[in-house]
Amino acid sequence: MKKYTDSGKKDTRSGFGAGLTELGKTNEDVVALCADLTGSLKMDEFKENHPERFYQVGIAEANMMGMAAGMTIGGKIPFTGTFANFSTGRVYDQIRQSIAYSGKNVKICASHAGVTLGEDGATHQILEDLGLMKMLPGMTVINTCDYNQTKAATLAVAEHQGPVYLRFGRPKVANFTPENQNFEIGKAVHLQEGTDVTLVATGHLVWEALQAAEKLHEEGISAEVINIHTIKPLDNKAILDSVTKTGCIVTAEEHNYLGGLGESVSRVLAKNAPTPQEFVATQDTFGESGTPEQLMEKYGLNANAIIKAAKKVISRK
């Protein structure tokens, strides 16, 4: 089986910062807005290089979304930056009315998503944002797995016409996908071929799925691993082609099992090919304060949880 190497742990938010910096140099229509979290969103370099295209709106996220929507009318491509909790829940009405309903070309860039935000606790650890965003008509929803993929996604969404929700995280995680990769919105990435079970993962759980596949291989279980970086539009073909071969599937995400990737996958299966499925996700709960590692363990969001789910779903075939 193919093994993936961690080239050095990096935070995905820094991948966003690197992509935004590159866009600043190559696309004069790109503008950036931030709600008092420039350093946390790694937008400092864009601000320093292009102060005339950077807008610090302060702790006024709703105003930021309205400003961004207005800027698109003049042909600008606004990238908004704040924590995922403030990028979605706090400003849902503004996104719905001013951006999604109007089809505005705004890129909503959200850091510190999920329980891996860590010690800041449940009030900041949003676990329902993917659901909130995917339910909005016309909204593209992306959840990247490492630094390199986040940088590539940032560059790609600038070329995409229409509203986008781009989700990434705070901690340093394995950086294992290719540098300077081609990021294709809506196209899943096959990481590992397998015949016994399909492991479909997104965000920080992709690396965990790869680790799970290695351990399963040692036990004689062949796991196919697919990186679903785009939650909407979902790559239905990749999912259906895989389960046709394996006959069962595990979905893994740092999100509530209600409304996330797993629910989208189950819809595809129900309509096309009913298949046994297990969900690795938070189980309708809020998070709490702790280190990312402690929280991933407590809420069952790691390789061991994926292995357990894989064995269970295989038994259901």
mmCIF file of C-alpha atoms in Angstrom:
data_model
loop_
_atom_site.group_PDB
_atom_site.id
_atom_site.type_symbol
_atom_site.label_atom_id
_atom_site.label_comp_id
_atom_site.label_asym_id
_atom_site.label_seq_id
_atom_site.Cartn_x
_atom_site.Cartn_y
_atom_site.Cartn_z
ATOM 1 C CA MET A 1 0.000 0.000 0.000
ATOM 2 C CA LYS A 2 1.098 3.556 -0.615
ATOM 3 C CA LYS A 3 2.458 5.371 2.433
ATOM 4 C CA TYR A 4 2.234 9.115 2.902
ATOM 5 C CA THR A 5 4.951 11.141 4.605
ATOM 6 C CA ASP A 6 4.494 14.117 6.858
ATOM 7 C CA SER A 7 6.902 16.715 5.443
ATOM 8 C CA GLY A 8 6.662 18.771 8.621
ATOM 9 C CA LYS A 9 3.678 19.847 10.669
ATOM 10 C CA LYS A 10 2.115 23.155 9.689
ATOM 11 C CA ASP A 11 -1.153 24.873 10.525
ATOM 12 C CA THR A 12 -3.695 25.064 7.731
ATOM 13 C CA ARG A 13 -4.410 28.729 8.515
ATOM 14 C CA SER A 14 -0.833 29.487 7.437
ATOM 15 C CA GLY A 15 -1.621 27.798 4.115
ATOM 16 C CA PHE A 16 -4.457 30.275 3.719
ATOM 17 C CA GLY A 17 -2.108 33.146 4.560
ATOM 18 C CA ALA A 18 0.423 31.958 1.986
ATOM 19 C CA GLY A 19 -2.258 31.639 -0.676
ATOM 20 C CA LEU A 20 -3.663 35.069 0.073
ATOM 21 C CA THR A 21 -0.177 36.581 -0.087
ATOM 22 C CA GLU A 22 0.345 35.044 -3.521
ATOM 23 C CA LEU A 23 -3.033 36.276 -4.726
ATOM 24 C CA GLY A 24 -2.121 39.768 -3.586
ATOM 25 C CA LYS A 25 0.766 39.731 -6.030
ATOM 26 C CA THR A 26 -1.041 38.120 -8.956
ATOM 27 C CA ASN A 27 -4.629 39.409 -8.822
ATOM 28 C CA GLU A 28 -5.269 43.108 -8.249
ATOM 29 C CA ASP A 29 -8.989 42.505 -7.797
ATOM 30 C CA VAL A 30 -8.414 40.516 -4.599
ATOM 31 C CA VAL A 31 -9.145 42.483 -1.429
ATOM 32 C CA ALA A 32 -9.031 41.246 2.177
ATOM 33 C CA LEU A 33 -11.219 42.096 5.144
ATOM 34 C CA CYS A 34 -10.571 40.996 8.705
ATOM 35 C CA ALA A 35 -12.524 41.254 11.964
ATOM 36 C CA ASP A 36 -9.701 42.109 14.378
ATOM 37 C CA LEU A 37 -7.883 38.769 13.953
ATOM 38 C CA THR A 38 -5.234 39.576 11.360
ATOM 39 C CA GLY A 39 -2.485 37.603 13.079
ATOM 40 C CA SER A 40 -4.664 34.603 13.851
ATOM 41 C CA LEU A 41 -5.787 34.410 10.210
ATOM 42 C CA LYS A 42 -2.214 34.893 8.931
ATOM 43 C CA MET A 43 -3.261 37.918 6.876
ATOM 44 C CA ASP A 44 -0.350 40.086 8.062
ATOM 45 C CA GLU A 45 1.756 39.802 4.920
ATOM 46 C CA PHE A 46 -1.139 40.724 2.633
ATOM 47 C CA LYS A 47 -1.827 43.736 4.858
ATOM 48 C CA GLU A 48 1.820 44.841 4.784
ATOM 49 C CA ASN A 49 2.208 44.414 1.024
ATOM 50 C CA HIS A 50 -1.189 45.814 -0.010
ATOM 51 C CA PRO A 51 -2.465 48.210 2.669
ATOM 52 C CA GLU A 52 -4.754 49.866 0.125
ATOM 53 C CA ARG A 53 -6.535 46.528 -0.401
ATOM 54 C CA PHE A 54 -6.798 45.505 3.238
ATOM 55 C CA TYR A 55 -9.708 46.507 5.492
ATOM 56 C CA GLN A 56 -9.603 46.049 9.251
ATOM 57 C CA VAL A 57 -13.260 46.232 10.241
ATOM 58 C CA GLY A 58 -12.796 45.451 13.934
ATOM 59 C CA ILE A 59 -15.158 43.262 15.918
ATOM 60 C CA ALA A 60 -17.995 43.877 13.474
ATOM 61 C CA GLU A 61 -18.405 40.653 11.525
ATOM 62 C CA ALA A 62 -21.886 41.456 10.218
ATOM 63 C CA ASN A 63 -20.632 44.738 8.790
ATOM 64 C CA MET A 64 -17.696 42.883 7.244
ATOM 65 C CA MET A 65 -20.019 40.586 5.298
ATOM 66 C CA GLY A 66 -22.083 43.517 4.058
ATOM 67 C CA MET A 67 -18.967 45.413 3.005
ATOM 68 C CA ALA A 68 -17.644 42.359 1.174
ATOM 69 C CA ALA A 69 -20.917 41.876 -0.685
ATOM 70 C CA GLY A 70 -20.872 45.517 -1.777
ATOM 71 C CA MET A 71 -17.288 45.320 -3.017
ATOM 72 C CA THR A 72 -18.192 42.578 -5.479
ATOM 73 C CA ILE A 73 -20.457 44.996 -7.340
ATOM 74 C CA GLY A 74 -17.354 46.911 -8.369
ATOM 75 C CA GLY A 75 -15.615 43.757 -9.556
ATOM 76 C CA LYS A 76 -13.513 43.116 -6.457
ATOM 77 C CA ILE A 77 -12.943 39.606 -5.072
ATOM 78 C CA PRO A 78 -13.228 39.968 -1.295
ATOM 79 C CA PHE A 79 -11.752 37.440 1.122
ATOM 80 C CA THR A 80 -13.180 37.786 4.630
ATOM 81 C CA GLY A 81 -11.238 36.438 7.585
ATOM 82 C CA THR A 82 -12.247 35.516 11.130
ATOM 83 C CA PHE A 83 -12.834 32.421 13.281
ATOM 84 C CA ALA A 84 -15.283 29.857 11.889
ATOM 85 C CA ASN A 85 -17.733 30.519 14.719
ATOM 86 C CA PHE A 86 -17.863 34.215 13.844
ATOM 87 C CA SER A 87 -17.749 33.538 10.090
ATOM 88 C CA THR A 88 -21.002 31.583 10.137
ATOM 89 C CA GLY A 89 -23.197 31.489 13.244
ATOM 90 C CA ARG A 90 -22.748 35.126 14.195
ATOM 91 C CA VAL A 91 -23.420 36.427 10.687
ATOM 92 C CA TYR A 92 -25.722 33.834 9.162
ATOM 93 C CA ASP A 93 -28.412 36.358 8.279
ATOM 94 C CA GLN A 94 -25.952 38.637 6.463
ATOM 95 C CA ILE A 95 -24.465 35.722 4.549
ATOM 96 C CA ARG A 96 -27.882 34.404 3.592
ATOM 97 C CA GLN A 97 -29.392 37.692 2.501
ATOM 98 C CA SER A 98 -26.467 39.747 1.178
ATOM 99 C CA ILE A 99 -24.164 37.048 -0.183
ATOM 100 C CA ALA A 100 -25.882 33.720 -0.928
ATOM 101 C CA TYR A 101 -29.305 34.996 -2.028
ATOM 102 C CA SER A 102 -27.639 37.658 -4.161
ATOM 103 C CA GLY A 103 -25.002 35.265 -5.530
ATOM 104 C CA LYS A 104 -22.159 37.597 -4.584
ATOM 105 C CA ASN A 105 -18.573 36.556 -5.308
ATOM 106 C CA VAL A 106 -17.430 36.603 -1.652
ATOM 107 C CA LYS A 107 -14.886 34.154 -0.237
ATOM 108 C CA ILE A 108 -15.709 33.489 3.433
ATOM 109 C CA CYS A 109 -12.474 32.211 4.974
ATOM 110 C CA ALA A 110 -12.835 30.608 8.388
ATOM 111 C CA SER A 111 -10.098 29.546 10.776
ATOM 112 C CA HIS A 112 -10.122 27.852 14.202
ATOM 113 C CA ALA A 113 -12.913 25.426 13.239
ATOM 114 C CA GLY A 114 -13.856 22.358 15.262
ATOM 115 C CA VAL A 115 -12.581 21.057 18.586
ATOM 116 C CA THR A 116 -8.932 21.412 17.524
ATOM 117 C CA LEU A 117 -9.283 25.107 18.303
ATOM 118 C CA GLY A 118 -8.437 23.710 21.735
ATOM 119 C CA GLU A 119 -8.333 25.557 25.009
ATOM 120 C CA ASP A 120 -10.711 28.382 24.013
ATOM 121 C CA GLY A 121 -13.549 25.952 24.641
ATOM 122 C CA ALA A 122 -17.067 25.217 23.450
ATOM 123 C CA THR A 123 -18.161 28.800 22.794
ATOM 124 C CA HIS A 124 -15.538 29.073 20.042
ATOM 125 C CA GLN A 125 -15.425 25.459 18.787
ATOM 126 C CA ILE A 126 -18.096 25.512 16.135
ATOM 127 C CA LEU A 127 -19.120 22.035 14.993
ATOM 128 C CA GLU A 128 -22.130 22.936 12.851
ATOM 129 C CA ASP A 129 -20.633 25.397 10.358
ATOM 130 C CA LEU A 130 -20.407 23.016 7.399
ATOM 131 C CA GLY A 131 -24.106 22.269 7.775
ATOM 132 C CA LEU A 132 -25.035 25.934 8.038
ATOM 133 C CA MET A 133 -23.104 26.787 4.889
ATOM 134 C CA LYS A 134 -23.965 23.792 2.723
ATOM 135 C CA MET A 135 -27.690 24.439 3.177
ATOM 136 C CA LEU A 136 -27.385 27.841 1.507
ATOM 137 C CA PRO A 137 -28.276 27.641 -2.205
ATOM 138 C CA GLY A 138 -25.309 28.364 -4.445
ATOM 139 C CA MET A 139 -22.708 28.209 -1.658
ATOM 140 C CA THR A 140 -19.558 26.178 -2.360
ATOM 141 C CA VAL A 141 -18.168 24.566 0.818
ATOM 142 C CA ILE A 142 -14.522 23.512 1.153
ATOM 143 C CA ASN A 143 -12.707 21.908 4.113
ATOM 144 C CA THR A 144 -8.982 21.373 3.522
ATOM 145 C CA CYS A 145 -6.699 18.791 5.130
ATOM 146 C CA ASP A 146 -3.215 20.333 5.322
ATOM 147 C CA TYR A 147 -1.076 23.413 4.625
ATOM 148 C CA ASN A 148 -0.378 22.647 0.973
ATOM 149 C CA GLN A 149 -3.991 21.888 0.135
ATOM 150 C CA THR A 150 -5.231 24.992 1.932
ATOM 151 C CA LYS A 151 -2.863 27.191 -0.040
ATOM 152 C CA ALA A 152 -3.973 25.563 -3.301
ATOM 153 C CA ALA A 153 -7.644 25.927 -2.373
ATOM 154 C CA THR A 154 -7.193 29.625 -1.567
ATOM 155 C CA LEU A 155 -5.770 30.197 -5.040
ATOM 156 C CA ALA A 156 -8.534 28.144 -6.656
ATOM 157 C CA VAL A 157 -11.473 29.896 -5.006
ATOM 158 C CA ALA A 158 -10.252 33.246 -6.330
ATOM 159 C CA GLU A 159 -10.869 31.890 -9.835
ATOM 160 C CA HIS A 160 -14.268 30.438 -8.931
ATOM 161 C CA GLN A 161 -17.268 32.653 -9.609
ATOM 162 C CA GLY A 162 -19.717 32.685 -6.711
ATOM 163 C CA PRO A 163 -19.773 32.535 -2.908
ATOM 164 C CA VAL A 164 -17.405 30.119 -1.171
ATOM 165 C CA TYR A 165 -16.989 28.973 2.416
ATOM 166 C CA LEU A 166 -13.370 27.897 3.007
ATOM 167 C CA ARG A 167 -12.787 26.168 6.362
ATOM 168 C CA PHE A 168 -9.386 25.526 7.973
ATOM 169 C CA GLY A 169 -7.845 25.216 11.423
ATOM 170 C CA ARG A 170 -5.588 26.407 14.201
ATOM 171 C CA PRO A 171 -3.174 23.582 15.168
ATOM 172 C CA LYS A 172 -0.123 22.342 13.346
ATOM 173 C CA VAL A 173 -1.003 19.113 11.585
ATOM 174 C CA ALA A 174 0.696 16.735 9.168
ATOM 175 C CA ASN A 175 1.532 18.322 5.806
ATOM 176 C CA PHE A 176 1.427 15.423 3.354
ATOM 177 C CA THR A 177 -0.235 16.465 0.089
ATOM 178 C CA PRO A 178 1.882 17.679 -2.851
ATOM 179 C CA GLU A 179 3.304 21.175 -2.946
ATOM 180 C CA ASN A 180 1.939 23.361 -5.772
ATOM 181 C CA GLN A 181 -0.873 20.865 -6.384
ATOM 182 C CA ASN A 182 -3.766 21.470 -8.727
ATOM 183 C CA PHE A 183 -6.879 21.990 -6.612
ATOM 184 C CA GLU A 184 -10.090 21.121 -8.423
ATOM 185 C CA ILE A 185 -13.255 22.242 -6.641
ATOM 186 C CA GLY A 186 -15.763 19.399 -6.362
ATOM 187 C CA LYS A 187 -13.259 16.676 -7.278
ATOM 188 C CA ALA A 188 -12.364 14.144 -4.578
ATOM 189 C CA VAL A 189 -8.780 12.914 -4.277
ATOM 190 C CA HIS A 190 -8.132 9.155 -4.124
ATOM 191 C CA LEU A 191 -5.266 8.626 -1.712
ATOM 192 C CA GLN A 192 -5.334 4.863 -1.278
ATOM 193 C CA GLU A 193 -6.897 1.982 -3.202
ATOM 194 C CA GLY A 194 -8.703 -0.694 -1.214
ATOM 195 C CA THR A 195 -11.301 -3.444 -1.503
ATOM 196 C CA ASP A 196 -12.799 -4.083 1.962
ATOM 197 C CA VAL A 197 -13.978 -0.681 3.206
ATOM 198 C CA THR A 198 -14.121 2.919 1.986
ATOM 199 C CA LEU A 199 -12.792 5.624 4.310
ATOM 200 C CA VAL A 200 -14.047 9.036 3.244
ATOM 201 C CA ALA A 201 -12.565 11.884 5.272
ATOM 202 C CA THR A 202 -12.321 15.654 5.247
ATOM 203 C CA GLY A 203 -10.138 18.262 6.946
ATOM 204 C CA HIS A 204 -7.937 17.139 9.832
ATOM 205 C CA LEU A 205 -9.444 13.647 9.693
ATOM 206 C CA VAL A 206 -7.837 12.838 6.307
ATOM 207 C CA TRP A 207 -4.426 12.208 7.881
ATOM 208 C CA GLU A 208 -6.095 10.154 10.614
ATOM 209 C CA ALA A 209 -7.832 8.076 7.934
ATOM 210 C CA LEU A 210 -4.484 7.354 6.284
ATOM 211 C CA GLN A 211 -3.024 6.244 9.615
ATOM 212 C CA ALA A 212 -6.067 4.056 10.177
ATOM 213 C CA ALA A 213 -5.661 2.485 6.728
ATOM 214 C CA GLU A 214 -2.050 1.547 7.507
ATOM 215 C CA LYS A 215 -3.026 -0.189 10.741
ATOM 216 C CA LEU A 216 -5.955 -1.944 9.079
ATOM 217 C CA HIS A 217 -3.602 -3.173 6.333
ATOM 218 C CA GLU A 218 -1.405 -4.761 9.014
ATOM 219 C CA GLU A 219 -4.486 -6.694 10.131
ATOM 220 C CA GLY A 220 -5.277 -7.834 6.610
ATOM 221 C CA ILE A 221 -8.043 -5.310 5.948
ATOM 222 C CA SER A 222 -7.807 -3.349 2.681
ATOM 223 C CA ALA A 223 -9.107 0.219 3.096
ATOM 224 C CA GLU A 224 -9.708 2.703 0.313
ATOM 225 C CA VAL A 225 -9.064 6.307 1.412
ATOM 226 C CA ILE A 226 -10.692 9.303 -0.268
ATOM 227 C CA ASN A 227 -10.036 12.941 0.601
ATOM 228 C CA ILE A 228 -13.289 14.870 0.242
ATOM 229 C CA HIS A 229 -12.075 18.458 0.416
ATOM 230 C CA THR A 230 -15.239 19.837 -1.187
ATOM 231 C CA ILE A 231 -18.356 19.166 0.855
ATOM 232 C CA LYS A 232 -20.512 20.970 -1.702
ATOM 233 C CA PRO A 233 -20.636 20.236 -4.571
ATOM 234 C CA LEU A 234 -19.935 16.661 -3.466
ATOM 235 C CA ASP A 235 -18.131 14.230 -5.756
ATOM 236 C CA ASN A 236 -20.947 11.692 -5.942
ATOM 237 C CA LYS A 237 -19.203 9.566 -8.564
ATOM 238 C CA ALA A 238 -16.093 9.025 -6.451
ATOM 239 C CA ILE A 239 -18.228 7.849 -3.533
ATOM 240 C CA LEU A 240 -20.454 5.551 -5.573
ATOM 241 C CA ASP A 241 -17.579 4.037 -7.567
ATOM 242 C CA SER A 242 -15.783 3.219 -4.326
ATOM 243 C CA VAL A 243 -18.703 1.649 -2.425
ATOM 244 C CA THR A 244 -19.557 -0.430 -5.485
ATOM 245 C CA LYS A 245 -16.173 -2.055 -4.943
ATOM 246 C CA THR A 246 -15.975 -2.176 -1.130
ATOM 247 C CA GLY A 247 -19.616 -2.539 -0.109
ATOM 248 C CA CYS A 248 -19.365 -0.321 3.000
ATOM 249 C CA ILE A 249 -18.174 3.124 4.043
ATOM 250 C CA VAL A 250 -16.933 5.180 6.996
ATOM 251 C CA THR A 251 -17.167 8.963 6.922
ATOM 252 C CA ALA A 252 -14.822 10.962 9.154
ATOM 253 C CA GLU A 253 -15.015 14.665 9.975
ATOM 254 C CA GLU A 254 -14.319 17.183 12.732
ATOM 255 C CA HIS A 255 -17.944 18.258 12.783
ATOM 256 C CA ASN A 256 -21.296 17.215 14.196
ATOM 257 C CA TYR A 257 -22.577 14.072 12.472
ATOM 258 C CA LEU A 258 -25.799 16.025 11.914
ATOM 259 C CA GLY A 259 -25.412 18.238 8.870
ATOM 260 C CA GLY A 260 -21.847 17.440 7.872
ATOM 261 C CA LEU A 261 -20.012 15.327 5.307
ATOM 262 C CA GLY A 262 -21.443 12.049 6.585
ATOM 263 C CA GLU A 263 -25.001 13.233 6.164
ATOM 264 C CA SER A 264 -24.285 14.388 2.603
ATOM 265 C CA VAL A 265 -22.738 11.002 1.799
ATOM 266 C CA SER A 266 -25.712 9.119 3.275
ATOM 267 C CA ARG A 267 -28.043 11.115 1.033
ATOM 268 C CA VAL A 268 -26.044 10.048 -2.034
ATOM 269 C CA LEU A 269 -26.107 6.422 -0.917
ATOM 270 C CA ALA A 270 -29.831 6.453 -0.090
ATOM 271 C CA LYS A 271 -30.702 7.777 -3.547
ATOM 272 C CA ASN A 272 -28.335 5.592 -5.535
ATOM 273 C CA ALA A 273 -26.859 2.612 -3.695
ATOM 274 C CA PRO A 274 -27.966 1.916 -0.090
ATOM 275 C CA THR A 275 -24.785 0.878 1.712
ATOM 276 C CA PRO A 276 -23.772 0.252 5.351
ATOM 277 C CA GLN A 277 -22.223 3.444 6.761
ATOM 278 C CA GLU A 278 -20.603 4.446 10.054
ATOM 279 C CA PHE A 279 -20.037 8.049 11.169
ATOM 280 C CA VAL A 280 -16.847 9.284 12.840
ATOM 281 C CA ALA A 281 -17.895 12.727 14.034
ATOM 282 C CA THR A 282 -19.085 14.480 17.168
ATOM 283 C CA GLN A 283 -22.368 13.038 18.367
ATOM 284 C CA ASP A 284 -24.723 16.014 18.713
ATOM 285 C CA THR A 285 -22.628 17.663 21.419
ATOM 286 C CA PHE A 286 -20.672 20.820 22.132
ATOM 287 C CA GLY A 287 -16.941 20.679 22.782
ATOM 288 C CA GLU A 288 -14.976 21.756 25.840
ATOM 289 C CA SER A 289 -11.597 23.186 26.808
ATOM 290 C CA GLY A 290 -8.538 20.981 26.305
ATOM 291 C CA THR A 291 -5.622 20.352 23.982
ATOM 292 C CA PRO A 292 -6.483 19.331 20.415
ATOM 293 C CA GLU A 293 -5.114 15.832 21.066
ATOM 294 C CA GLN A 294 -7.157 15.387 24.243
ATOM 295 C CA LEU A 295 -10.329 16.542 22.528
ATOM 296 C CA MET A 296 -9.842 14.446 19.406
ATOM 297 C CA GLU A 297 -9.418 11.412 21.657
ATOM 298 C CA LYS A 298 -12.413 12.198 23.884
ATOM 299 C CA TYR A 299 -14.787 12.875 21.004
ATOM 300 C CA GLY A 300 -13.607 9.940 18.881
ATOM 301 C CA LEU A 301 -12.008 11.893 16.062
ATOM 302 C CA ASN A 302 -8.790 9.995 15.394
ATOM 303 C CA ALA A 303 -7.303 6.937 13.686
ATOM 304 C CA ASN A 304 -8.369 4.561 16.460
ATOM 305 C CA ALA A 305 -11.982 5.686 16.146
ATOM 306 C CA ILE A 306 -11.842 5.203 12.369
ATOM 307 C CA ILE A 307 -10.412 1.688 12.791
ATOM 308 C CA LYS A 308 -13.210 0.783 15.195
ATOM 309 C CA ALA A 309 -15.839 2.177 12.815
ATOM 310 C CA ALA A 310 -14.281 0.343 9.852
ATOM 311 C CA LYS A 311 -14.437 -3.024 11.603
ATOM 312 C CA LYS A 312 -18.013 -2.387 12.677
ATOM 313 C CA VAL A 313 -19.216 -1.413 9.210
ATOM 314 C CA ILE A 314 -17.459 -4.406 7.608
ATOM 315 C CA SER A 315 -19.386 -6.671 9.987
ATOM 316 C CA ARG A 316 -22.619 -5.146 8.677
ATOM 317 C CA LYS A 317 -22.026 -6.065 5.033
#
